[in-house]
């Protein structure tokens, strides 16, 4: 024991604490050693939160381990205090967080902020420390029946693997319809009956509510984690998981790090949804994190949705996952009947259709579905179907999302910052989407005209148009800040943006997928894949055999995949094309964005592997680098491409370059992102 007063005494048992300080600087991304005062000997346990003095300031951190000696030769500082003796950082979550940081060239501190919620002292005191023996069931939970998993040829084998504790990993192509939450619940219940835990991640709160109800329906004890809970309730539930009170967790993106003990299954629904991509450094994707977690812990995995991403197909091609698809007969019975609308030439000839932006096929389909008529797009196939709601998917929210000069068709732009103009509502003055400046006296810089026309029509304007085309029919909108969870079975027009489609009781009588060109024409590597995913998600809400009309050119592969309900072959084709062109996920790719000089210096001094290929730099997307005052900073982006096998070497090089910049305190910010969702 050290000499001195009692409060300066150092613990005799493992006196050195290794601490991960909560500092995101890359050159400080390592543990630091501190002495453990004797007064903290009992509370300074591995995984607890501590406060230490670092560079003259008090900072928080996590105690990783205690050792007898330190490799540091100088005098060690002491722990200032133990914030809480609760071991919130488990060894498994630490290992996962370190692996995620290394994969994405990030820091451990950044990942731990995503993995562990802020402490709430009251919730920590109120949460039981261990299960109540009086409330525990004398027998383990009963294994649920297979239910609708019988529709999948490999469904029984998959559930048997979960029951046996084997690391079965499935690329799931879910059959259309409302059964997917129950199928997830059955898989989780089978895992829980085998005595292991499960983590389920879904894109948003509406999906979480459906999965939570399904888990309760099969009798699976669980907690739901989402940002909507508030800090106290969220921490309370998270603690219940960490303390072993609950073994099944369902949640949105942050739940991918839930500290479930003895993990047996990870589930990710709709893995292509951009909500699974974390917007904070180091920008991990839930699919990659859960796949990494399953691989490191030997857990099973169920990843998929109605569509399939090229990344998931890559996992199948690598042998990590096996395809899990529905029986063809089941698909034929329940899939909607999809047709592509006529081309623009026919639309131009149909004056009535032009009024509502719909060709005659779409108008007839909607009228029959609202009033009760043929239940498929092939008129006369099945008669007497009851009328019901019609889903109308519109790619953009708002009123007129983009406008142009009526004379020369040049897109209308803001005179202040050059941003695109939009109209927020009927009779409203055009305004800038970037800086918000109004353009009441706008004139075209090219031809001088002051007349405007719609370029991209949003959901609000579509609701107006359809309300006039179908007088007396209720019109409901869902999107933006007003998202409906459900709609009744009565006839109505439901205008929704992608991802905001409410579930209809008994399913929709029909669906109209408008403005397919707006999705397929996006300047993105994933434009076709994302368009198909949005279409399939909407079409899956339609009654079995119900009509779906998509307004897009029928020859496009994504449209053909929708008509055939064949996301697997489409994703295999996408992966083959990207492999040939050298784009993700066939390769690893990093994006470096920042001021022009900073990007050039960073890439030039990063010490990249010899096999790395630098593309660019080129100007970043419009609007990037804009400060709150609206002033523009020239931004550029460089892409760094390398083979998948050399991805770890690229991540190490980028992390080292960031460490050098942070140690030198270079002022210009550079954003480094590995495997970004968008590379176009």
XYZ file of C-alpha atoms in Angstrom, residues 103-391:
289
model
C -13.992 -2.487 -39.133
C -15.191 1.065 -39.734
C -11.895 2.851 -38.957
C -13.540 4.482 -35.938
C -12.789 4.849 -32.251
C -13.978 2.704 -29.386
C -15.399 5.770 -27.639
C -17.713 6.522 -30.557
C -19.020 2.958 -30.684
C -19.576 2.771 -26.920
C -21.754 5.885 -27.123
C -23.964 3.943 -29.522
C -23.856 0.715 -27.530
C -24.534 1.916 -23.970
C -27.320 4.395 -23.142
C -26.673 7.294 -20.744
C -27.007 6.418 -17.082
C -30.216 7.232 -15.227
C -29.583 6.899 -11.486
C -33.223 6.502 -10.451
C -33.828 3.757 -12.999
C -30.647 2.035 -11.874
C -31.872 1.913 -8.274
C -35.381 0.767 -9.210
C -34.449 -2.071 -11.558
C -34.241 -5.459 -9.774
C -30.738 -6.837 -9.531
C -31.797 -10.385 -10.389
C -34.935 -12.335 -11.383
C -37.609 -12.728 -8.718
C -37.754 -16.467 -7.869
C -41.438 -16.145 -6.980
C -42.239 -14.949 -10.512
C -40.079 -17.405 -12.407
C -41.787 -20.169 -14.299
C -40.926 -23.610 -12.904
C -40.422 -24.854 -16.465
C -38.615 -23.239 -19.433
C -40.820 -21.465 -21.981
C -42.662 -23.779 -24.328
C -41.490 -23.973 -27.921
C -44.094 -22.336 -30.186
C -45.711 -24.129 -33.086
C -44.132 -23.561 -36.554
C -47.198 -21.653 -37.772
C -46.701 -19.986 -41.146
C -43.087 -21.170 -41.330
C -44.585 -24.263 -42.983
C -44.870 -22.151 -46.155
C -41.057 -22.225 -46.484
C -39.444 -25.493 -47.661
C -36.453 -24.919 -45.353
C -38.543 -23.438 -42.525
C -38.729 -26.607 -40.434
C -34.983 -27.190 -40.734
C -34.270 -23.609 -39.723
C -36.452 -23.840 -36.612
C -34.905 -27.210 -35.745
C -31.473 -25.590 -35.929
C -32.592 -22.864 -33.528
C -34.024 -25.457 -31.144
C -30.738 -27.339 -31.236
C -28.621 -24.250 -30.625
C -26.855 -24.491 -33.996
C -25.578 -21.368 -35.822
C -28.030 -21.576 -38.718
C -27.930 -18.386 -40.758
C -30.639 -17.535 -43.244
C -31.031 -14.937 -45.988
C -34.781 -14.624 -45.631
C -37.003 -13.679 -48.580
C -40.299 -13.232 -46.748
C -43.544 -14.109 -48.482
C -45.927 -11.168 -48.996
C -48.564 -10.576 -46.379
C -48.829 -9.682 -42.709
C -47.287 -12.873 -41.267
C -43.666 -11.734 -40.996
C -43.905 -10.404 -37.388
C -45.376 -13.731 -36.242
C -42.627 -15.622 -38.068
C -39.962 -13.558 -36.301
C -41.715 -14.183 -32.966
C -41.802 -17.948 -33.595
C -38.074 -17.955 -34.373
C -37.322 -15.943 -31.201
C -39.632 -18.152 -29.130
C -37.909 -21.281 -30.410
C -34.547 -19.807 -29.423
C -35.822 -18.807 -25.966
C -37.270 -22.296 -25.409
C -33.763 -23.647 -26.015
C -32.491 -21.428 -23.178
C -30.754 -18.793 -25.299
C -31.337 -15.108 -26.014
C -32.348 -13.213 -29.130
C -31.859 -9.701 -30.531
C -34.405 -8.436 -33.078
C -33.817 -5.180 -34.985
C -36.462 -3.513 -37.162
C -36.387 -0.162 -39.001
C -38.943 1.923 -37.099
C -41.378 2.155 -34.197
C -44.351 0.928 -36.223
C -42.554 -2.292 -37.135
C -41.410 -2.611 -33.526
C -44.982 -2.385 -32.286
C -46.039 -5.196 -34.623
C -43.138 -7.425 -33.601
C -43.758 -6.707 -29.915
C -47.402 -7.718 -30.277
C -46.381 -10.899 -32.088
C -43.869 -11.816 -29.362
C -46.554 -11.325 -26.728
C -48.918 -13.429 -28.825
C -46.650 -16.481 -28.686
C -45.852 -15.942 -25.011
C -42.235 -14.793 -25.352
C -41.035 -12.578 -22.508
C -39.239 -9.614 -24.012
C -38.512 -5.914 -23.862
C -38.719 -3.349 -26.655
C -35.974 -0.740 -26.936
C -36.385 2.452 -28.935
C -35.508 6.125 -28.688
C -39.185 6.998 -28.150
C -39.140 5.528 -24.641
C -37.351 8.432 -22.970
C -34.041 8.185 -21.099
C -35.368 6.693 -17.828
C -37.537 3.932 -19.293
C -35.020 3.079 -21.965
C -32.232 2.694 -19.406
C -34.521 0.707 -17.121
C -35.283 -1.796 -19.861
C -31.683 -1.910 -21.001
C -30.600 -2.686 -17.434
C -33.160 -5.484 -17.225
C -31.451 -7.066 -20.216
C -27.951 -6.523 -18.828
C -28.935 -8.059 -15.480
C -30.408 -11.129 -17.133
C -34.044 -10.401 -16.299
C -35.002 -10.619 -19.998
C -33.459 -12.706 -22.750
C -35.289 -11.463 -25.849
C -34.863 -7.869 -27.072
C -36.675 -6.200 -29.953
C -35.806 -2.689 -30.978
C -34.713 -0.205 -33.566
C -31.136 0.394 -34.698
C -29.488 0.918 -31.282
C -30.756 -2.468 -30.067
C -28.089 -4.186 -32.191
C -25.735 -3.742 -29.205
C -28.228 -4.958 -26.548
C -26.261 -6.934 -23.894
C -28.229 -10.184 -24.204
C -26.548 -13.055 -22.382
C -25.952 -16.367 -24.191
C -27.028 -14.953 -27.523
C -28.595 -17.582 -29.764
C -30.244 -15.563 -32.557
C -29.972 -12.190 -34.252
C -32.806 -10.985 -36.499
C -32.767 -8.038 -38.889
C -35.930 -7.136 -40.769
C -35.798 -5.192 -44.046
C -32.020 -4.943 -44.078
C -31.985 -2.524 -47.024
C -33.812 0.233 -45.118
C -31.575 3.279 -44.674
C -32.766 3.594 -41.066
C -30.416 0.706 -40.281
C -27.439 2.935 -41.162
C -26.173 4.821 -38.111
C -25.765 8.565 -38.907
C -23.111 9.069 -36.200
C -19.451 8.063 -36.352
C -18.219 5.532 -37.181
C -21.443 5.050 -39.191
C -21.997 1.294 -38.725
C -24.842 -0.545 -40.422
C -27.033 -2.842 -38.335
C -26.697 -5.629 -40.892
C -22.915 -5.680 -40.629
C -22.937 -5.346 -36.842
C -25.416 -8.180 -36.327
C -23.636 -10.416 -38.831
C -20.355 -9.714 -37.055
C -21.969 -10.369 -33.684
C -23.479 -13.674 -34.837
C -20.151 -14.737 -36.307
C -18.173 -13.936 -33.151
C -20.639 -15.536 -30.724
C -21.711 -18.546 -32.782
C -25.316 -17.353 -32.889
C -27.903 -18.029 -35.566
C -29.019 -15.235 -37.879
C -32.226 -14.376 -39.723
C -31.666 -11.411 -42.049
C -33.993 -10.291 -44.807
C -37.326 -8.838 -45.791
C -39.602 -8.788 -48.803
C -36.655 -7.583 -50.908
C -33.060 -8.726 -50.846
C -29.999 -6.501 -50.880
C -26.822 -7.166 -52.812
C -25.009 -7.266 -49.462
C -27.160 -10.141 -48.255
C -26.657 -11.942 -51.558
C -22.918 -11.480 -51.029
C -23.227 -13.292 -47.689
C -25.031 -16.119 -49.474
C -22.385 -16.266 -52.200
C -19.663 -16.423 -49.547
C -21.413 -19.364 -47.861
C -22.050 -17.476 -44.620
C -25.838 -17.653 -45.017
C -28.268 -19.965 -46.782
C -31.302 -18.774 -48.779
C -34.674 -19.132 -47.058
C -37.437 -18.589 -49.605
C -41.128 -19.408 -49.768
C -42.678 -22.351 -51.545
C -43.575 -21.405 -55.156
C -47.153 -22.619 -54.704
C -47.579 -20.453 -51.606
C -46.178 -17.456 -53.471
C -48.604 -17.944 -56.368
C -51.551 -18.093 -53.973
C -50.807 -14.964 -51.977
C -48.748 -12.649 -54.213
C -50.537 -9.612 -55.652
C -51.052 -9.287 -59.387
C -48.641 -6.601 -60.589
C -48.845 -4.722 -63.872
C -46.749 -1.890 -65.254
C -48.708 1.121 -66.507
C -48.564 2.214 -70.149
C -45.712 4.375 -71.297
C -45.670 8.170 -71.275
C -46.914 8.406 -74.862
C -50.195 6.700 -73.972
C -50.436 8.782 -70.817
C -50.110 11.938 -72.919
C -52.990 10.812 -75.148
C -55.277 10.253 -72.150
C -56.443 13.759 -71.143
C -58.499 12.520 -68.171
C -55.568 10.533 -66.860
C -53.247 13.522 -67.170
C -55.483 15.446 -64.768
C -54.670 13.047 -61.965
C -51.223 11.890 -63.216
C -52.670 8.407 -63.715
C -53.120 6.318 -66.858
C -56.509 4.766 -67.518
C -55.366 1.353 -66.187
C -54.563 2.863 -62.801
C -57.815 4.810 -62.685
C -59.884 1.714 -63.526
C -58.008 -0.364 -60.959
C -58.619 2.191 -58.224
C -62.330 2.556 -59.029
C -62.925 -1.203 -59.034
C -61.000 -1.652 -55.784
C -62.891 1.126 -54.031
C -66.322 -0.040 -55.149
C -65.756 -3.790 -55.071
C -64.952 -5.594 -58.301
C -62.400 -7.921 -59.801
C -59.807 -8.751 -57.161
C -56.898 -8.746 -59.570
C -55.591 -6.472 -62.274
C -56.726 -8.992 -64.893
C -60.314 -7.812 -65.278
C -62.880 -10.515 -64.903
C -60.587 -13.028 -63.181
C -62.359 -12.969 -59.806
C -65.610 -11.083 -59.258
C -67.386 -9.952 -56.159
C -64.371 -8.893 -54.096
C -65.343 -6.426 -51.344
C -64.329 -2.816 -51.750
C -61.562 -1.508 -49.570
C -58.803 1.052 -49.204
C -56.423 1.748 -52.066
C -52.795 2.506 -51.305
